[in-house]
Amino acid sequence: MQNFKDVRGNDNAVWFEIQPSECEKFLKWAKSLGCVWLSGREIDCCERIAFTHLSINNEGKLGLVPISVWVSKQPEFQNIKRYVFCEFIKGAKI
């Protein structure tokens, strides 16, 4: 069984882009990896989130990534691996 450390590898964080229709599937997947929200609150797989970009950090904390940060050219964001969730779970890391 995979956990969040397997997903992020040696990186401090990885980012995912999800479609609104994938919200429940993504949250179930993240919860199965052992992730919780940044606040420490358990993930509720049925909750709706308004963001389509999310981050899993090195502590297994799930957070929202604002679009302004996702597209930012700031150096601290340039080397973060970004995946399209529907492709990632098929095994194709984009």
Coordinates of C-alpha atoms in Angstrom, one line a residue, residues 17-27 45 47-49 51-52 85-86:
E17 CA -4.3 19.5 -10.4
I18 CA -7.7 17.9 -10.2
Q19 CA -11.0 18.3 -12.1
P20 CA -14.0 19.4 -10.0
S21 CA -15.5 16.0 -10.8
E22 CA -12.5 14.2 -9.2
C23 CA -12.8 15.9 -5.8
E24 CA -14.2 12.9 -3.9
K25 CA -11.8 10.5 -5.6
F26 CA -8.8 12.6 -4.9
L27 CA -9.7 13.2 -1.3
C45 CA -14.0 12.5 1.4
E47 CA -16.5 17.6 1.4
R48 CA -16.4 19.9 -1.6
I49 CA -13.4 22.1 -2.2
F51 CA -9.7 24.8 -5.5
T52 CA -8.4 22.5 -8.2
F85 CA -4.3 13.7 -10.9
C86 CA -6.2 11.6 -13.4

